[in-house]
Amino acid sequence: MTEVLANPLAARDHARAMAGTVVEAMPVLPPVADDLPTGVSPDDLLWEETIAAGGYATRRLKRGSRLRLIDLKGDACASILLFNAEMPTERLNVADTVKVQWNAYLGAGKLLLSDMGRVLMSILEDNAGTHDCFCGTSNAATNAAKYGNGANSGPFPNGRDRFLLGAAKHGLQRRDVHPCVTLFKGVTIEQDGAITPQIGPFNPGRTVMLRAEMDVIVVIANCPHVLDPRAEWSVTPLRATAWRGAITPLDDAIRNATPEGLRAFENVEDYFRR
């Protein structure tokens, strides 16, 4: 391989010979999925990607799009940032997501709210039940202390630096990496304030489906939870699939479930009325 890299023509031939190679973790272009929900046409597919252990991915999704995440092997950890794609200074606000809904534990019917009081995404389906709005993601220092080299180029990459790479693809910077929510790994806050992690591993195939209520930028980092008690760096691949869908109707059950949620949806509708 050293000889190949030292010869530009040989390096070119080697690179071209890799065309068509398929690996476990990669985007599929054009998107193809053989397990779409009933009624969804393959022509509606926007994104199909398996995110590697320690990997990241990002996409811009239009209002109404559905995003399905699957914990393929039971040990994925999907930390997520969300931005208003039209105006990225508006982004996910985890504190408001918790306090406006009077609930710190995400699940089906819950909303991911922005710092402008609008719904960025809603959770349509969830058979995992272990999610985290409290702890954020790992960083280079936490990973270095626990595992060794936690840098992006090291063997134990961390969530924050993966977020930086994903955000940069949209012209965003370090200051734009905000507190995240994490799906598939949860924590419980005990009566005395202690944090009890729910890390697993769990049964493979657990699924969360979200609906974009605005045009959004989604950034996902698939790195071990910051409170994972295991000594070894452990995480498994995550599949992301997105397709076009209808904008939320006025009689939608999630939209009308609570007065607080309804106001957040009305704020979205007012935004698109401009």
CSV table of C-alpha atoms in Angstrom, one decimal:
chain,number,residue,atom,x,y,z
A,1,MET,CA,0.0,0.0,0.0
A,2,THR,CA,2.9,2.4,0.7
A,3,GLU,CA,4.2,1.9,-2.8
A,4,VAL,CA,0.7,2.6,-4.2
A,5,LEU,CA,0.4,5.8,-2.3
A,6,ALA,CA,3.8,6.9,-3.5
A,7,ASN,CA,2.8,6.6,-7.1
A,8,PRO,CA,0.0,9.0,-8.1
A,9,LEU,CA,-1.1,6.9,-11.1
A,10,ALA,CA,-1.2,3.7,-9.0
A,11,ALA,CA,-3.1,5.6,-6.3
A,12,ARG,CA,-5.6,6.7,-8.8
A,13,ASP,CA,-6.1,3.2,-10.2
A,14,HIS,CA,-6.5,1.9,-6.6
A,15,ALA,CA,-9.1,4.5,-5.8
A,16,ARG,CA,-11.1,3.8,-9.0
A,17,ALA,CA,-11.0,0.1,-8.3
A,18,MET,CA,-12.9,0.8,-5.1
A,19,ALA,CA,-15.9,2.0,-7.0
A,20,GLY,CA,-19.0,0.1,-6.1
A,21,THR,CA,-17.5,-1.2,-2.8
A,22,VAL,CA,-20.2,-1.6,-0.2
A,23,VAL,CA,-19.5,-1.5,3.6
A,24,GLU,CA,-21.7,-1.7,6.6
A,25,ALA,CA,-21.7,2.0,7.4
A,26,MET,CA,-22.3,4.3,4.5
A,27,PRO,CA,-25.0,6.4,2.8
A,28,VAL,CA,-26.9,4.7,0.0
A,29,LEU,CA,-27.1,6.9,-3.2
A,30,PRO,CA,-29.7,7.1,-4.5
A,31,PRO,CA,-31.5,6.1,-1.3
A,32,VAL,CA,-33.0,2.6,-1.4
A,33,ALA,CA,-34.8,0.9,1.5
A,34,ASP,CA,-36.6,-2.4,1.5
A,35,ASP,CA,-38.4,-1.9,4.8
A,36,LEU,CA,-40.4,1.3,4.3
A,37,PRO,CA,-43.8,1.7,6.2
A,38,THR,CA,-46.9,0.8,4.3
A,39,GLY,CA,-48.0,3.5,1.9
A,40,VAL,CA,-44.5,5.1,1.6
A,41,SER,CA,-43.2,5.0,-2.0
A,42,PRO,CA,-39.5,4.4,-2.8
A,43,ASP,CA,-39.7,7.7,-4.8
A,44,ASP,CA,-40.3,9.5,-1.5
A,45,LEU,CA,-37.0,8.4,0.0
A,46,LEU,CA,-34.6,11.2,0.9
A,47,TRP,CA,-31.9,9.6,3.0
A,48,GLU,CA,-30.8,6.0,3.8
A,49,GLU,CA,-27.5,5.7,5.8
A,50,THR,CA,-26.0,3.4,8.3
A,51,ILE,CA,-24.0,5.5,10.8
A,52,ALA,CA,-20.9,3.7,12.0
A,53,ALA,CA,-20.0,3.1,15.6
A,54,GLY,CA,-18.3,6.4,16.5
A,55,GLY,CA,-19.6,8.0,13.3
A,56,TYR,CA,-21.8,11.0,12.5
A,57,ALA,CA,-24.2,12.1,9.9
A,58,THR,CA,-26.2,15.2,8.9
A,59,ARG,CA,-29.0,16.1,6.6
A,60,ARG,CA,-31.3,19.0,5.8
A,61,LEU,CA,-34.9,17.8,5.9
A,62,LYS,CA,-38.0,19.6,4.6
A,63,ARG,CA,-41.1,20.3,6.8
A,64,GLY,CA,-43.2,17.1,6.9
A,65,SER,CA,-40.3,14.7,6.4
A,66,ARG,CA,-40.2,11.6,8.5
A,67,LEU,CA,-36.9,10.4,10.0
A,68,ARG,CA,-36.7,6.8,11.3
A,69,LEU,CA,-33.7,5.8,13.5
A,70,ILE,CA,-33.1,2.1,14.1
A,71,ASP,CA,-30.7,0.8,16.8
A,72,LEU,CA,-29.5,-2.1,14.7
A,73,LYS,CA,-27.6,-4.1,17.2
A,74,GLY,CA,-28.9,-2.8,20.5
A,75,ASP,CA,-26.0,-0.5,21.5
A,76,ALA,CA,-26.4,2.6,19.4
A,77,CYS,CA,-26.4,6.0,21.0
A,78,ALA,CA,-28.0,8.7,18.8
A,79,SER,CA,-27.2,12.2,20.2
A,80,ILE,CA,-29.0,14.8,18.1
A,81,LEU,CA,-28.7,18.5,17.3
A,82,LEU,CA,-31.5,20.3,15.5
A,83,PHE,CA,-31.5,23.7,13.7
A,84,ASN,CA,-34.0,25.8,11.8
A,85,ALA,CA,-32.5,25.2,8.3
A,86,GLU,CA,-33.6,28.7,7.1
A,87,MET,CA,-32.3,30.5,10.2
A,88,PRO,CA,-29.8,28.3,12.1
A,89,THR,CA,-29.6,30.7,15.0
A,90,GLU,CA,-32.9,29.1,16.0
A,91,ARG,CA,-32.0,25.6,17.4
A,92,LEU,CA,-33.1,22.9,19.7
A,93,ASN,CA,-33.5,24.1,23.3
A,94,VAL,CA,-33.4,21.1,25.6
A,95,ALA,CA,-34.4,23.1,28.7
A,96,ASP,CA,-37.6,24.4,27.0
A,97,THR,CA,-38.3,20.9,25.6
A,98,VAL,CA,-38.4,19.7,29.2
A,99,LYS,CA,-40.1,22.5,31.0
A,100,VAL,CA,-42.8,23.5,28.5
A,101,GLN,CA,-44.0,19.9,28.3
A,102,TRP,CA,-43.7,19.3,32.1
A,103,ASN,CA,-41.9,16.1,31.3
A,104,ALA,CA,-38.2,15.3,31.1
A,105,TYR,CA,-38.6,11.8,29.6
A,106,LEU,CA,-39.1,11.7,25.8
A,107,GLY,CA,-41.3,9.3,24.0
A,108,ALA,CA,-44.1,9.0,21.4
A,109,GLY,CA,-46.1,12.2,21.3
A,110,LYS,CA,-43.4,14.4,22.7
A,111,LEU,CA,-41.9,17.5,21.0
A,112,LEU,CA,-38.4,18.8,20.4
A,113,LEU,CA,-38.8,22.6,20.9
A,114,SER,CA,-36.6,25.5,19.7
A,115,ASP,CA,-35.5,28.5,21.6
A,116,MET,CA,-38.2,30.4,19.7
A,117,GLY,CA,-41.0,28.4,21.2
A,118,ARG,CA,-41.6,26.4,18.0
A,119,VAL,CA,-41.7,22.7,17.3
A,120,LEU,CA,-38.7,21.5,15.3
A,121,MET,CA,-39.6,17.8,15.3
A,122,SER,CA,-42.2,15.6,17.0
A,123,ILE,CA,-41.8,12.0,18.0
A,124,LEU,CA,-44.4,9.9,16.2
A,125,GLU,CA,-43.3,6.4,17.3
A,126,ASP,CA,-41.0,5.1,20.0
A,127,ASN,CA,-40.5,1.5,21.1
A,128,ALA,CA,-37.2,2.2,22.9
A,129,GLY,CA,-38.2,4.3,25.9
A,130,THR,CA,-34.7,5.0,27.0
A,131,HIS,CA,-33.7,8.6,26.1
A,132,ASP,CA,-31.8,11.4,27.8
A,133,CYS,CA,-32.4,15.1,28.0
A,134,PHE,CA,-30.0,15.7,30.9
A,135,CYS,CA,-26.4,14.7,30.3
A,136,GLY,CA,-25.5,15.9,26.8
A,137,THR,CA,-22.7,14.1,24.9
A,138,SER,CA,-19.1,13.2,25.5
A,139,ASN,CA,-16.1,15.4,24.7
A,140,ALA,CA,-12.4,14.9,24.1
A,141,ALA,CA,-11.5,15.3,27.7
A,142,THR,CA,-14.1,12.9,29.1
A,143,ASN,CA,-13.1,10.2,26.5
A,144,ALA,CA,-9.4,10.8,27.1
A,145,ALA,CA,-9.9,10.3,30.8
A,146,LYS,CA,-11.9,7.1,30.4
A,147,TYR,CA,-10.7,5.4,27.2
A,148,GLY,CA,-7.5,7.1,26.0
A,149,ASN,CA,-7.3,9.2,22.8
A,150,GLY,CA,-10.7,10.8,22.4
A,151,ALA,CA,-10.0,13.0,19.5
A,152,ASN,CA,-11.8,12.9,16.1
A,153,SER,CA,-8.8,11.1,14.5
A,154,GLY,CA,-8.3,8.8,17.5
A,155,PRO,CA,-9.6,5.3,18.2
A,156,PHE,CA,-12.3,6.6,20.7
A,157,PRO,CA,-14.1,9.6,19.1
A,158,ASN,CA,-16.4,11.7,21.2
A,159,GLY,CA,-19.8,13.1,20.5
A,160,ARG,CA,-19.0,16.8,20.7
A,161,ASP,CA,-16.2,16.7,18.1
A,162,ARG,CA,-18.5,14.6,15.8
A,163,PHE,CA,-21.1,17.3,16.2
A,164,LEU,CA,-18.5,19.9,15.1
A,165,LEU,CA,-17.8,18.0,11.9
A,166,GLY,CA,-21.5,17.6,11.1
A,167,ALA,CA,-22.3,21.3,11.9
A,168,ALA,CA,-19.4,22.5,9.8
A,169,LYS,CA,-21.0,21.0,6.7
A,170,HIS,CA,-23.7,23.6,7.0
A,171,GLY,CA,-21.3,26.5,7.7
A,172,LEU,CA,-21.8,26.3,11.4
A,173,GLN,CA,-19.0,26.6,14.0
A,174,ARG,CA,-18.0,25.4,17.5
A,175,ARG,CA,-20.3,28.1,19.1
A,176,ASP,CA,-23.3,26.5,17.3
A,177,VAL,CA,-22.9,23.1,19.0
A,178,HIS,CA,-25.6,23.3,21.6
A,179,PRO,CA,-27.0,20.9,24.2
A,180,CYS,CA,-28.4,17.8,22.6
A,181,VAL,CA,-30.9,15.1,23.3
A,182,THR,CA,-29.8,11.5,23.1
A,183,LEU,CA,-32.0,8.7,21.9
A,184,PHE,CA,-31.7,4.9,22.7
A,185,LYS,CA,-29.6,5.6,25.9
A,186,GLY,CA,-31.5,7.0,28.9
A,187,VAL,CA,-31.1,8.2,32.4
A,188,THR,CA,-33.5,8.4,35.4
A,189,ILE,CA,-33.3,11.1,38.0
A,190,GLU,CA,-33.9,9.6,41.4
A,191,GLN,CA,-35.7,11.3,44.3
A,192,ASP,CA,-32.4,12.3,45.9
A,193,GLY,CA,-31.1,13.8,42.6
A,194,ALA,CA,-28.9,10.9,41.7
A,195,ILE,CA,-28.6,10.0,38.0
A,196,THR,CA,-29.2,6.4,37.1
A,197,PRO,CA,-28.1,5.6,33.5
A,198,GLN,CA,-30.0,3.1,31.3
A,199,ILE,CA,-27.2,2.1,29.0
A,200,GLY,CA,-28.0,-1.5,28.0
A,201,PRO,CA,-27.1,-3.1,25.6
A,202,PHE,CA,-30.7,-3.6,24.7
A,203,ASN,CA,-32.5,-5.8,22.2
A,204,PRO,CA,-31.6,-5.0,18.6
A,205,GLY,CA,-34.0,-3.3,16.3
A,206,ARG,CA,-35.5,-0.6,18.6
A,207,THR,CA,-37.0,2.3,16.6
A,208,VAL,CA,-37.8,5.9,16.9
A,209,MET,CA,-39.6,7.9,14.2
A,210,LEU,CA,-39.7,11.7,14.1
A,211,ARG,CA,-41.6,14.2,12.0
A,212,ALA,CA,-40.0,17.5,10.9
A,213,GLU,CA,-42.4,20.3,11.8
A,214,MET,CA,-40.1,22.9,10.2
A,215,ASP,CA,-37.3,22.8,7.6
A,216,VAL,CA,-34.5,21.4,9.8
A,217,ILE,CA,-30.8,20.6,9.9
A,218,VAL,CA,-30.3,17.3,11.7
A,219,VAL,CA,-26.9,16.4,13.1
A,220,ILE,CA,-26.4,12.9,14.7
A,221,ALA,CA,-23.4,11.6,16.6
A,222,ASN,CA,-23.3,7.9,17.4
A,223,CYS,CA,-20.8,7.7,20.2
A,224,PRO,CA,-20.9,6.1,23.7
A,225,HIS,CA,-23.1,7.8,26.3
A,226,VAL,CA,-21.1,10.1,28.6
A,227,LEU,CA,-22.2,8.1,31.6
A,228,ASP,CA,-21.7,4.6,30.1
A,229,PRO,CA,-20.3,2.7,33.1
A,230,ARG,CA,-18.4,0.1,30.9
A,231,ALA,CA,-14.7,0.4,30.9
A,232,GLU,CA,-14.5,-0.3,27.2
A,233,TRP,CA,-15.6,2.2,24.5
A,234,SER,CA,-18.7,0.4,23.2
A,235,VAL,CA,-21.3,1.5,20.6
A,236,THR,CA,-22.9,-0.2,17.5
A,237,PRO,CA,-24.2,1.1,14.2
A,238,LEU,CA,-27.4,3.2,13.8
A,239,ARG,CA,-29.6,3.3,10.7
A,240,ALA,CA,-31.2,6.6,9.6
A,241,THR,CA,-33.9,6.6,6.9
A,242,ALA,CA,-35.9,9.7,5.8
A,243,TRP,CA,-38.7,10.2,3.4
A,244,ARG,CA,-41.1,12.9,2.3
A,245,GLY,CA,-44.4,13.2,4.2
A,246,ALA,CA,-47.4,15.5,4.7
A,247,ILE,CA,-47.2,18.6,6.8
A,248,THR,CA,-49.0,18.1,10.1
A,249,PRO,CA,-52.7,18.8,9.8
A,250,LEU,CA,-54.7,21.0,12.2
A,251,ASP,CA,-56.5,18.0,13.6
A,252,ASP,CA,-53.3,16.0,14.4
A,253,ALA,CA,-53.5,14.2,17.7
A,254,ILE,CA,-50.0,15.2,18.8
A,255,ARG,CA,-50.6,18.9,17.8
A,256,ASN,CA,-53.7,19.0,20.0
A,257,ALA,CA,-52.6,16.9,22.9
A,258,THR,CA,-51.8,19.7,25.3
A,259,PRO,CA,-52.3,23.5,25.4
A,260,GLU,CA,-48.5,24.0,25.5
A,261,GLY,CA,-47.9,21.8,22.5
A,262,LEU,CA,-50.7,23.4,20.5
A,263,ARG,CA,-49.2,26.9,21.1
A,264,ALA,CA,-45.8,25.6,19.9
A,265,PHE,CA,-47.4,24.3,16.7
A,266,GLU,CA,-49.3,27.6,16.3
A,267,ASN,CA,-46.0,29.4,16.5
A,268,VAL,CA,-44.7,27.2,13.6
A,269,GLU,CA,-47.8,28.0,11.6
A,270,ASP,CA,-47.4,31.7,12.2
A,271,TYR,CA,-43.7,31.4,11.1
A,272,PHE,CA,-44.7,29.9,7.8
A,273,ARG,CA,-47.5,32.4,7.3
A,274,ARG,CA,-45.0,35.1,6.5
